[in-house]
Coordinates of C-alpha atoms (C1' of nucleotides) in Angstrom, one line a residue:
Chain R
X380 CA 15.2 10.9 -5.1
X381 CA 14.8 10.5 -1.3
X382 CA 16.2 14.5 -0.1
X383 CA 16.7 15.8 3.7
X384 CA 14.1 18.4 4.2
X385 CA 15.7 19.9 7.6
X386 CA 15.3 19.2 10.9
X387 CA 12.3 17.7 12.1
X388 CA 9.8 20.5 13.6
X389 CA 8.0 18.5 16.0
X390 CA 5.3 21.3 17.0
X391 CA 4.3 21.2 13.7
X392 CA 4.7 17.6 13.3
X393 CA 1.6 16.2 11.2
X394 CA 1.5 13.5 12.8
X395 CA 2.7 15.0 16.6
X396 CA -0.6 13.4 18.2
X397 CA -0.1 10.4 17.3
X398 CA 3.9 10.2 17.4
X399 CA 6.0 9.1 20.4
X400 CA 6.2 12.7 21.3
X401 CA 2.8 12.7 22.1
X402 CA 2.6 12.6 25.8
X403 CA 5.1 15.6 26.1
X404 CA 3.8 18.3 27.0
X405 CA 4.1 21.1 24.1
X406 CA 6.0 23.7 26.9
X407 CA 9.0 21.4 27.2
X408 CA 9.3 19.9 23.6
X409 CA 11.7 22.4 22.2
X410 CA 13.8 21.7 25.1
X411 CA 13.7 18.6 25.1
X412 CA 14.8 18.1 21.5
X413 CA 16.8 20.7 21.1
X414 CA 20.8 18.3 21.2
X415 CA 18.8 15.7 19.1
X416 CA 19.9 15.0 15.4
X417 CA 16.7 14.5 14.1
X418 CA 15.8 15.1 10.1
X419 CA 13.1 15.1 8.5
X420 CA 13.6 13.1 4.9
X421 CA 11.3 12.5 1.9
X422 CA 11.1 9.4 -0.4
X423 CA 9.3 9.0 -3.8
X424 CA 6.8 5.9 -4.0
X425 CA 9.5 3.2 -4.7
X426 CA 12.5 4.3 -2.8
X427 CA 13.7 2.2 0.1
X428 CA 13.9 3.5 3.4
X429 CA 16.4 1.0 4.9
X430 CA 17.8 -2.4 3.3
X431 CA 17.5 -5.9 5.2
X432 CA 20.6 -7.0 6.0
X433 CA 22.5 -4.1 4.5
X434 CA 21.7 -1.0 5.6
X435 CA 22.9 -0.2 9.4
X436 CA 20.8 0.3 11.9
X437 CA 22.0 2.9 13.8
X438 CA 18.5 5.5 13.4
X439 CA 14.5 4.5 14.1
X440 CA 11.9 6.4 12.2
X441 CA 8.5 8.2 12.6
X442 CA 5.9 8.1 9.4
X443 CA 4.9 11.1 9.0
X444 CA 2.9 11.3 5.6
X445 CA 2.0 8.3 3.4
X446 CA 2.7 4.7 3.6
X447 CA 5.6 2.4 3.8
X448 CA 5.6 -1.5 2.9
X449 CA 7.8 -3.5 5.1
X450 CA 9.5 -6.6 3.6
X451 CA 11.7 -9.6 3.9
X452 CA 12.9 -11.0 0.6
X453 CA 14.1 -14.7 -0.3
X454 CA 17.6 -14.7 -2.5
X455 CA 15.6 -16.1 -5.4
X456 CA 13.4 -13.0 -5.5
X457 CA 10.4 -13.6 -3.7
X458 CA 9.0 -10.6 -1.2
X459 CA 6.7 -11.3 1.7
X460 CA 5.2 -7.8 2.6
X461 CA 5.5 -8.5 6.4
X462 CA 3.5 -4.9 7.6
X463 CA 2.2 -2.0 6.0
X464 CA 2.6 1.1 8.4
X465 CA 0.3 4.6 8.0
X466 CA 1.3 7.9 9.6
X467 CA 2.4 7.8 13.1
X468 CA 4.0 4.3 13.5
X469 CA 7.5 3.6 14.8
X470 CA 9.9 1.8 13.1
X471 CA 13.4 0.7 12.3
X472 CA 14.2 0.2 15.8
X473 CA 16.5 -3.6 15.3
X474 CA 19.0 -1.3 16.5
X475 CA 18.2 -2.2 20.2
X476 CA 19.7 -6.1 19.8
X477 CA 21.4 -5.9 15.9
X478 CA 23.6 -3.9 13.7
X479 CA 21.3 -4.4 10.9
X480 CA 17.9 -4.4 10.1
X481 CA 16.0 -7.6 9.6
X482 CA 13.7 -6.0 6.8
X483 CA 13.1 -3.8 4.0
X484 CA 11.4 -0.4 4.6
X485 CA 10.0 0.7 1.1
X486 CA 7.9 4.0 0.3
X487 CA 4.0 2.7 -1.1
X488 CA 3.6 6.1 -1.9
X489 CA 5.2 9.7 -1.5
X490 CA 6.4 9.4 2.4
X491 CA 7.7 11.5 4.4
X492 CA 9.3 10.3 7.5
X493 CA 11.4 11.7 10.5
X494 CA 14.6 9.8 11.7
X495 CA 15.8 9.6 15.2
X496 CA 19.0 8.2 16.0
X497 CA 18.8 5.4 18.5
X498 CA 21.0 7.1 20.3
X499 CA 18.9 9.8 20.8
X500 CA 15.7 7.9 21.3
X501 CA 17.7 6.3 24.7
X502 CA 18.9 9.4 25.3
X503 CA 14.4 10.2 25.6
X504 CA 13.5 6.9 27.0
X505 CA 15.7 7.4 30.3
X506 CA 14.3 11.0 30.7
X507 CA 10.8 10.6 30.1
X508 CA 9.2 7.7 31.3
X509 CA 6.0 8.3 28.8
X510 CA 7.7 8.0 25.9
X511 CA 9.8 4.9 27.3
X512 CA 6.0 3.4 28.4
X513 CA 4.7 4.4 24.6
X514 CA 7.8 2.5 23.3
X515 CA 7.4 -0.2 25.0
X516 CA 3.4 -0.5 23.8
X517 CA 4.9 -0.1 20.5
X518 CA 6.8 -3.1 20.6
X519 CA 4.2 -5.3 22.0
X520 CA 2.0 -4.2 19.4
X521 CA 3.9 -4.6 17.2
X522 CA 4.8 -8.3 17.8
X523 CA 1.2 -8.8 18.6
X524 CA 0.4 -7.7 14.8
X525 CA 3.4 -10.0 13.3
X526 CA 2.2 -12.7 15.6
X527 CA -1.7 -12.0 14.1
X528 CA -0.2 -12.2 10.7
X529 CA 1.6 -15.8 11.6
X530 CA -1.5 -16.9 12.3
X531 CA -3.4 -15.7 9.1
X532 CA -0.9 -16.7 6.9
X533 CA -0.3 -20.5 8.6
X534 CA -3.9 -21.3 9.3
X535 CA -5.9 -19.9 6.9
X536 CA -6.9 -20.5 3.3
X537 CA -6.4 -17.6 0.3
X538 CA -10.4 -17.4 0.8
X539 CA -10.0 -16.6 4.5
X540 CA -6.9 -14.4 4.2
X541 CA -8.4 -11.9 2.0
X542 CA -11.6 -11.6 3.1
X543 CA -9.8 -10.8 6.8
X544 CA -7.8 -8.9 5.3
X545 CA -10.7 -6.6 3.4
X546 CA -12.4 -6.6 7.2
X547 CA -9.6 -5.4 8.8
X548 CA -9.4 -2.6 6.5
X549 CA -12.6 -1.3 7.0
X550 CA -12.4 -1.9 10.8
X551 CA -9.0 0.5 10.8
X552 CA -10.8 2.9 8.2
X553 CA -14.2 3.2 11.0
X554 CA -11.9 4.1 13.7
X555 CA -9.8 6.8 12.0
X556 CA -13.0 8.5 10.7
X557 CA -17.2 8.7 11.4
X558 CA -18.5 6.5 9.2
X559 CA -21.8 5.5 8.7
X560 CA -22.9 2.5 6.9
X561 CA -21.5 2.0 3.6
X562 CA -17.8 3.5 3.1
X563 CA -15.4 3.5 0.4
X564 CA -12.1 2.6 2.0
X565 CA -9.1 3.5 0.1
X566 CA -7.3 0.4 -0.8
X567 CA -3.8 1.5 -1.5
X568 CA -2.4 -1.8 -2.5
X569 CA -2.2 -3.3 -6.0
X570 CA -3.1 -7.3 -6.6
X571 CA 0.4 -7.7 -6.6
X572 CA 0.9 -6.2 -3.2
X573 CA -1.9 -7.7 -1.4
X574 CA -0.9 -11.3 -2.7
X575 CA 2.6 -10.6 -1.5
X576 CA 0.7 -9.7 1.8
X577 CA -1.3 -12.5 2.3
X578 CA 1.5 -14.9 0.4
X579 CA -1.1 -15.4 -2.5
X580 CA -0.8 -14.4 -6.6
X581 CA -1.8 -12.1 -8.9
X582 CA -4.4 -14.1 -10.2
X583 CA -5.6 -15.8 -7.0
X584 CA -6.6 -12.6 -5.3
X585 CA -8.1 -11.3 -8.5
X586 CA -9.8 -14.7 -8.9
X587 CA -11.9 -14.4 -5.3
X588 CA -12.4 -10.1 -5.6
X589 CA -14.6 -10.7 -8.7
X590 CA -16.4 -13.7 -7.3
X591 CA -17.2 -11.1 -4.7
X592 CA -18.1 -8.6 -6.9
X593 CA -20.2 -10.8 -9.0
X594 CA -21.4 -12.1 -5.8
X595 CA -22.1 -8.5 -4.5
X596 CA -20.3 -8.6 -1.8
X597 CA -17.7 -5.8 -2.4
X598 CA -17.6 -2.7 -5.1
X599 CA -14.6 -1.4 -6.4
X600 CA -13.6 1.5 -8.5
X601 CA -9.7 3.6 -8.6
X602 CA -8.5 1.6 -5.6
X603 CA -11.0 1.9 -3.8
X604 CA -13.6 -0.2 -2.1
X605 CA -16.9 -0.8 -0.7
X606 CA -17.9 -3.4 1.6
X607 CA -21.8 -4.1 0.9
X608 CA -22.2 -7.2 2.7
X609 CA -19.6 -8.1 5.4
X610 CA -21.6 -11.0 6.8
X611 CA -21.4 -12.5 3.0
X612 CA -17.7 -12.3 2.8
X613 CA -17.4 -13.6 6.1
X614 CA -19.3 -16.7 5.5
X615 CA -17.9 -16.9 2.1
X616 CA -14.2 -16.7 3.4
X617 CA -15.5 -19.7 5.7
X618 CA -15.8 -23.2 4.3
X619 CA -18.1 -24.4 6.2
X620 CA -18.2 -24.2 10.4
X621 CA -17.1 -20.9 12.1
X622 CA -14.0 -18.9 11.2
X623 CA -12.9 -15.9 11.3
X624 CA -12.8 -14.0 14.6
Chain A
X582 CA -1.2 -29.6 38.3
X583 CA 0.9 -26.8 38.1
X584 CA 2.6 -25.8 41.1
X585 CA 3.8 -22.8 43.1
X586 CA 7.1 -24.2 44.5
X587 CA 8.4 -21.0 46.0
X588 CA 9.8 -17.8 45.4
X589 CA 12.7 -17.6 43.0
X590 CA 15.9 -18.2 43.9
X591 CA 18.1 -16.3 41.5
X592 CA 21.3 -17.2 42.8
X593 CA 20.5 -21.0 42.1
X594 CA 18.5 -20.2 38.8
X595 CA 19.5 -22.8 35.9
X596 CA 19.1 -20.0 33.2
X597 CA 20.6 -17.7 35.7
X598 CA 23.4 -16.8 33.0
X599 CA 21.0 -16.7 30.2
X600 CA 17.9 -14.6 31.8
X601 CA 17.6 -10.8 31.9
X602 CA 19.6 -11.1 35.3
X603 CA 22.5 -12.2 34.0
X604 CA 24.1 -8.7 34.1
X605 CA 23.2 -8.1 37.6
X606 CA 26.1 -9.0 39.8
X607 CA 26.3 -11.3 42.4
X608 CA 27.3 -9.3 44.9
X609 CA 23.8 -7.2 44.4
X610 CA 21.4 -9.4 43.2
X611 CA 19.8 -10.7 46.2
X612 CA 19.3 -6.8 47.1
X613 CA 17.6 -6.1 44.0
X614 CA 15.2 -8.6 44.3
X615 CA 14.1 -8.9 47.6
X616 CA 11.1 -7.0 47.8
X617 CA 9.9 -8.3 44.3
X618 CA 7.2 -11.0 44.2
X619 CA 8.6 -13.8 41.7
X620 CA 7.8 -17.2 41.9
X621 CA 9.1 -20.4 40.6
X622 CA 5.7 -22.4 39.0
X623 CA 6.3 -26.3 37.7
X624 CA 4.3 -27.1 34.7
X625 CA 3.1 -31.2 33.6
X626 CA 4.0 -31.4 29.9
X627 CA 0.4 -29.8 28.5
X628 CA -0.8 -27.7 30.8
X629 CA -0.9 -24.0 29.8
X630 CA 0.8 -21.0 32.0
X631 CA -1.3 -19.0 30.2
X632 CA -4.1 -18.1 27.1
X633 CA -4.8 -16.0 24.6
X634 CA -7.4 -13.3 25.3
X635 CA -8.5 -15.3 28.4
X636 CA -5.7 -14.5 31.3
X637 CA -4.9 -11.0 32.4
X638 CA -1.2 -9.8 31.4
X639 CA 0.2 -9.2 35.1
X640 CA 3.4 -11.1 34.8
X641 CA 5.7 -11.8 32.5
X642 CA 7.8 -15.3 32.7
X643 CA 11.2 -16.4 32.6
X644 CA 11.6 -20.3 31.3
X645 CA 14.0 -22.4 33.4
X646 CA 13.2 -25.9 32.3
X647 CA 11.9 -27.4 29.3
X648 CA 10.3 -26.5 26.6
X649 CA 7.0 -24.2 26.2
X650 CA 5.1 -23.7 22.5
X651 CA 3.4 -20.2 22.4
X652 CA 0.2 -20.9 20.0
X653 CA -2.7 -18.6 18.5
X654 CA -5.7 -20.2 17.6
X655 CA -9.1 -19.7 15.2
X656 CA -12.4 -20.1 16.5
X657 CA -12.7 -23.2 14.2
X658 CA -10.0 -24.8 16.4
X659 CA -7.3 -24.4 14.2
X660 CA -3.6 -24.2 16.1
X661 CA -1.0 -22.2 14.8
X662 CA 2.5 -22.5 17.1
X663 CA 3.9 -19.0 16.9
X664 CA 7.5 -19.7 18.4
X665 CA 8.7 -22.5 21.0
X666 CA 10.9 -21.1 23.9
X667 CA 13.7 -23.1 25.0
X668 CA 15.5 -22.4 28.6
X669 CA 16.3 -18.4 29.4
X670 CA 13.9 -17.2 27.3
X671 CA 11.7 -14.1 28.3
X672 CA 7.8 -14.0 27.3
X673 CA 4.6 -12.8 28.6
X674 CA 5.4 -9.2 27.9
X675 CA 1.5 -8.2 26.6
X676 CA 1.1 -6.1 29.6
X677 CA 3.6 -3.7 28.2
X678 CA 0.5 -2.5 26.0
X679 CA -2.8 -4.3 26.6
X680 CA -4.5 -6.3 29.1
X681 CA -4.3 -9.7 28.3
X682 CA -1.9 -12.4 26.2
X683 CA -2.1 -12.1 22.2
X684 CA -1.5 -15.7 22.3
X685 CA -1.5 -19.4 24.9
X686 CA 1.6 -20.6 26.2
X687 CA 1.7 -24.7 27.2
X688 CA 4.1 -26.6 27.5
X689 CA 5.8 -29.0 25.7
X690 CA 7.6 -31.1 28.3
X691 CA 7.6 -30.4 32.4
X692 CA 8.6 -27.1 32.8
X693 CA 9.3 -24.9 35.4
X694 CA 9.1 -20.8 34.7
X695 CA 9.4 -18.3 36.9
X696 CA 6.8 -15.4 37.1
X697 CA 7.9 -12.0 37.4
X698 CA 4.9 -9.4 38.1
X699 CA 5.2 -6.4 35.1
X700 CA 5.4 -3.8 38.3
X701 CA 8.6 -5.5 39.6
X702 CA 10.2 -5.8 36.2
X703 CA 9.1 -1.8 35.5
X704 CA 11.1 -1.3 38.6
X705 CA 13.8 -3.3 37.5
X706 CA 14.1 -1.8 34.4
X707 CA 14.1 1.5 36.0
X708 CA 17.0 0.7 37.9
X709 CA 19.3 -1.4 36.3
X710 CA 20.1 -0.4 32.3
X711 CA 21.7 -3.3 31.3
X712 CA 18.5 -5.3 32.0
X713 CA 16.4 -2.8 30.5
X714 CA 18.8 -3.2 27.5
X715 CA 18.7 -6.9 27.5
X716 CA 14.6 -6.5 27.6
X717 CA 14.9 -4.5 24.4
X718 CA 17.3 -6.8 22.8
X719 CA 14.9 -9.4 23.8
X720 CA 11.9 -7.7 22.1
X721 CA 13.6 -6.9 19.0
X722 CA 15.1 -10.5 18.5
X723 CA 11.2 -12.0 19.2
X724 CA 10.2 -9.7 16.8
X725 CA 12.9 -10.6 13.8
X726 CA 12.0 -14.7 14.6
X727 CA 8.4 -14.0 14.1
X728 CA 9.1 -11.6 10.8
X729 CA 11.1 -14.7 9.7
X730 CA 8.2 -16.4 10.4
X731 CA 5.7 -14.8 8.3
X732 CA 8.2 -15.1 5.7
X733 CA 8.6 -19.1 6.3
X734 CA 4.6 -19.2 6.2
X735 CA 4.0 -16.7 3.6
X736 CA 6.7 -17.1 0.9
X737 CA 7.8 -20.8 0.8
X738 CA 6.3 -23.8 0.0
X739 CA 6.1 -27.4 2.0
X740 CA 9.3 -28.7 1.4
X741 CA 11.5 -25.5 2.0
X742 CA 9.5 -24.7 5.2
X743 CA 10.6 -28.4 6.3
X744 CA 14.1 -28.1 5.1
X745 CA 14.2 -25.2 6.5
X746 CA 12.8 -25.9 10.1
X747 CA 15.5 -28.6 10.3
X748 CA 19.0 -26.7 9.0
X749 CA 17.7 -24.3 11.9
X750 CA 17.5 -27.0 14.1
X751 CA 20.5 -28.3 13.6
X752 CA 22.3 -24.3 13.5
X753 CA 20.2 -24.0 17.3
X754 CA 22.1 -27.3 18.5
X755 CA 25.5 -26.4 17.1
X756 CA 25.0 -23.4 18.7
X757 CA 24.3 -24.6 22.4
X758 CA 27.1 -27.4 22.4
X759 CA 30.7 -28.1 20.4
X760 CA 29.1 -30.5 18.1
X761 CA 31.7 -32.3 15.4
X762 CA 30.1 -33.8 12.0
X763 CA 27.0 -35.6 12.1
X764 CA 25.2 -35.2 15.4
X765 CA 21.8 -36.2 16.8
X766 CA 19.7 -33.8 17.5
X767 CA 16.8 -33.8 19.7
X768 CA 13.4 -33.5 17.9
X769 CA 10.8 -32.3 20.7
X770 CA 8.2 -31.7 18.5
X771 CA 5.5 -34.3 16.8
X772 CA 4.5 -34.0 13.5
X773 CA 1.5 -32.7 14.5
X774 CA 3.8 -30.1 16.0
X775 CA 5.9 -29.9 13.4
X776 CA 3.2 -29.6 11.3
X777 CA 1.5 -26.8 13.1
X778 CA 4.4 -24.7 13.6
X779 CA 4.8 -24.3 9.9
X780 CA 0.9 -24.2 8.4
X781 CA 1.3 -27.7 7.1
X782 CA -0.7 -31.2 7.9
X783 CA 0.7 -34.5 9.8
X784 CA 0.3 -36.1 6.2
X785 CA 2.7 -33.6 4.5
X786 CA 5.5 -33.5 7.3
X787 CA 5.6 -36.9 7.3
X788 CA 5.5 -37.5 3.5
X789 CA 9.2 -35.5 3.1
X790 CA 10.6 -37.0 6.3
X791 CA 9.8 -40.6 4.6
X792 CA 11.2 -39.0 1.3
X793 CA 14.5 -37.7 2.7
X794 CA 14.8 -40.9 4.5
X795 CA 14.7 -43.2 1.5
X796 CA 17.1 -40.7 -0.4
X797 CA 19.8 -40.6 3.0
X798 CA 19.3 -36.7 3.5
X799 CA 18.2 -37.3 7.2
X800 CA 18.2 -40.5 9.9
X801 CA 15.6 -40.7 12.8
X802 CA 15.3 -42.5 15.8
X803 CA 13.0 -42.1 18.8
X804 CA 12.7 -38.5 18.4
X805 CA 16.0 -37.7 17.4
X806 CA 17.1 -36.5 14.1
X807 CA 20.4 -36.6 11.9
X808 CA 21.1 -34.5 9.3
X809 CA 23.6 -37.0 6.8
X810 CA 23.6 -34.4 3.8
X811 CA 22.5 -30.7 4.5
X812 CA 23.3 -29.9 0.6
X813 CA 20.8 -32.5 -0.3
X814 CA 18.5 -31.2 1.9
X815 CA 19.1 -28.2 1.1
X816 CA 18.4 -28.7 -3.2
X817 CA 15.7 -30.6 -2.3
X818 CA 14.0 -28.2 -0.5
X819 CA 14.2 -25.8 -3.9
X820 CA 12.5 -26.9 -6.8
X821 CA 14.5 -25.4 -9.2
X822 CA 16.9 -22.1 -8.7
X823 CA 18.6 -20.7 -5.6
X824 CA 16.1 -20.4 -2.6
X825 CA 17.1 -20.8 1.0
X826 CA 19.1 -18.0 2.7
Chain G
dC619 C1' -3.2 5.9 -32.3
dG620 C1' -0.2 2.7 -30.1
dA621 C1' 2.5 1.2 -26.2
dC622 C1' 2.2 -0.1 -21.7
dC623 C1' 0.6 -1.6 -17.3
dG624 C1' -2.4 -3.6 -14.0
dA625 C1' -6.1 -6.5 -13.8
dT626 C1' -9.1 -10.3 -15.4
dT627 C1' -10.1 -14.7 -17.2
dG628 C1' -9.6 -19.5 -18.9
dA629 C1' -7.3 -23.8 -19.3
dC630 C1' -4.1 -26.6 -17.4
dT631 C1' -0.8 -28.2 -13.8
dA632 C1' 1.3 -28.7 -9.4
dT633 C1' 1.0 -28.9 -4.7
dT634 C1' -1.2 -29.9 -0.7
dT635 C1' -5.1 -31.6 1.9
dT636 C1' -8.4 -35.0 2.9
dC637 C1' -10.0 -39.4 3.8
dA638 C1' -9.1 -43.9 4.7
dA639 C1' -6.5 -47.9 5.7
dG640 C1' -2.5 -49.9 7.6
dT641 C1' 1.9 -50.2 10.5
dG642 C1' 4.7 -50.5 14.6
dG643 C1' 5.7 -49.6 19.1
dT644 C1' 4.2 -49.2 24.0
dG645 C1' 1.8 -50.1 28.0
dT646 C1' -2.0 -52.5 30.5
dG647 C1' -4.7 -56.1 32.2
dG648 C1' -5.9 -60.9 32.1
Chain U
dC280 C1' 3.6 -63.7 28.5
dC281 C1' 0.1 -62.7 25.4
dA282 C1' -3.9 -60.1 23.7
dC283 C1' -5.5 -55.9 23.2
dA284 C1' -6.1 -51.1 22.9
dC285 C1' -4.0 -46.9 21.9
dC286 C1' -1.3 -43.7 19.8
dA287 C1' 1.8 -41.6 16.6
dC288 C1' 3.2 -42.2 12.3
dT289 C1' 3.1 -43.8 7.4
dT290 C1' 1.2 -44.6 3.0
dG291 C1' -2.1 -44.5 -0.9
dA292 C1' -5.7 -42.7 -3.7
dA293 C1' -8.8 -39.1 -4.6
dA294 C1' -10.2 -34.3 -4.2
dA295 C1' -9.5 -29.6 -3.4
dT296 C1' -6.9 -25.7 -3.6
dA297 C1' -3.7 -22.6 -5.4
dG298 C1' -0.2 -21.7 -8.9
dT299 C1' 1.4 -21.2 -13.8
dC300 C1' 1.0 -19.9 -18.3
dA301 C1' -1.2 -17.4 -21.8
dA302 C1' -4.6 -14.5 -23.9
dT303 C1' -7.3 -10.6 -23.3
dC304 C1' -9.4 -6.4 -21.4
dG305 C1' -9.4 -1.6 -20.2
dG306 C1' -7.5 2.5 -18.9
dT307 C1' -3.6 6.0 -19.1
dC308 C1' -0.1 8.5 -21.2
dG309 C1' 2.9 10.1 -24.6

DNA sequence: CGACCGATTGACTATTTTCAAGTGGTGTGG
DNA sequence: CCACACCACTTGAAAATAGTCAATCGGTCG
């Protein structure tokens, strides 16, 4: 069950660094949250955040801890998993133009996330032009990633997708940590998630990870993976002339 | 050639109503922007006002005429149209976060734009709330249509994306006019277009146009389009239970 | 041990692309 | 005014790609 831990503490925010918060300077944070209504909530893997279509969307939110899937779902059932976010994004913010939210914010694992009510995060915007600026970068990023994900899933074939898609991982994993050289990158998704990511099945992603595998391209082992030979996959997700970016 | 034709003239603006200005009144609009540097630039149908990864993000653009297709693109050559603007619409806003476009903008008729410097419209939005709201609304709404997007591309197959593309065709024109019963609707797009708007080939668009022809779902002529039976279309489009939203 | 669940694999099918040929309209130059 | 080229679109046949269905594997948990 998803349970209201208090309100948010943002000195001791996990992710504060990272957060919109983060260009405020520590002296003036109390005081500058002090009226807002913020809380701090936890969801079990599983739980949904906020509903497309049904949930208002009065509140944005701050990941603090784990990952959240967001989806949009057809009325016979399928689910296109449209962004996965990781500790720090911003989300939930249709609020700005809607009454509702366009998408489906679900818990991938144990989360923990902080919500702001809209009201509140105008309330910031108009008083600190950092946060407003940060908000702002959000959003084009944002649309930039959605519009990057257009792309992959209009042009390219299942090959292409995933082995983009295992690139991209590793390129996010080398600039959250040192890594040298060979790295096991936690892959967090099951089949089923990554096919409703790259708007693939089951089978098809299974289908190209062992030809990899036998290939010895990639390792895995308990959702985790190695990439032993990038420029491989690359020229294997490539039919024949140049590709990928 | 494009062409500088002058600085804007708000108060004469065809989109004046539907642009981020609308809410400034009359009465104060010349004083607002007389020290910004906008101009009004005329576009030949092809030429691009800007591209991806290429052009610096300065300015952001208001359309006032025609109609402008904003693409992303493989190294292979592959096109993928991300969204097509129609009159009043706001786009260019990369500079909010990063340094150049995340995608080319050409256009798809003559068209004129008007180019707003991202100081000026910083200024603006300092000063005037309801356009800063209307910039937010803006961002959010982009965002949703190219969410819906990657479900179109991701989720469904050939014949919804079609059926799709031309219900919300039809919902855009019934919007934007009082339109009774069966109505033409103007098709701007080629089936290249068409075709590369929703991840599909010139062969396969055409294929179900032919198709819906010959079962009286849809009429063409010249580039325009009639929709005789929406409910037909709408069947056809799913292969077996309830699909479409 | 047995049930269950995610992942894998094979055989088959459906869908979409590719390649190629042909149609029809439009505009240009002789 | 006709011949011609050009272009977008159409159509057919074959091939590639991805999906479906079904059986199986392997690990985990009670």
């Amino acid at each position: 069950m998803s349970h209201i831990k208090c309100k948010g503490h943002c000195l001791t925010c996990p992710v504060r660094n990272r957060s919109i918060f983060s260009d405020i300077p520590e002296s003036t944070l109390e005081e500058t949250i002090k009226d807002f209504h913020t809380s701090v909530i936890t969801f079990e893997s599983g739980e949904s955040i906020f509903r497309q279509n049904e949930d208002s969307s009065e509140s944005a939110y701050t990941l603090r801890k784990g990952l959240i899937k967001i989806t949009k779902s057809l009325p016979d059932g399928r689910v296109q998993i449209v962004r996965v976010l990781v500790a720090g994004d911003l989300f939930g913010m249709d609020g700005f133009g809607y009454e509702n939210y366009n998408h489906t914010a679900t818990a991938l694992t144990d989360a923990e996330v902080c919500r702001l009510p809209l009201q509140d995060l105008t309330t910031l915007r108009q008083n600190h032009r950092e946060v407003d600026a940060s908000i702002m970068s959000r959003f084009v990023k944002n649309l930039r990633q959605t519009e990057n994900m257009v792309l992959e899933l209009g042009a390219k074939r299942a090959s292409e997708k995933l082995a983009s898609f295992i690139l991209r991982l590793s390129q996010a994993d080398n600039k959250s940590a040192l890594n040298n050289g060979d790295v096991w990158l936690s892959l967090p998704l099951s089949r089923a998630e990554i096919g409703s990511l790259l708007g693939l099945t089951i089978e098809t992603v299974s289908r190209f990870f062992s030809d990899w595998k036998r290939k010895g391209f990639i390792k895995e082992s308990k959702s985790t993976l190695q990439i032993i030979d990038a420029e491989g996959l690359k020229e294997a997700a490539c039919s024949e002339g140049s590709c990928d970016e």
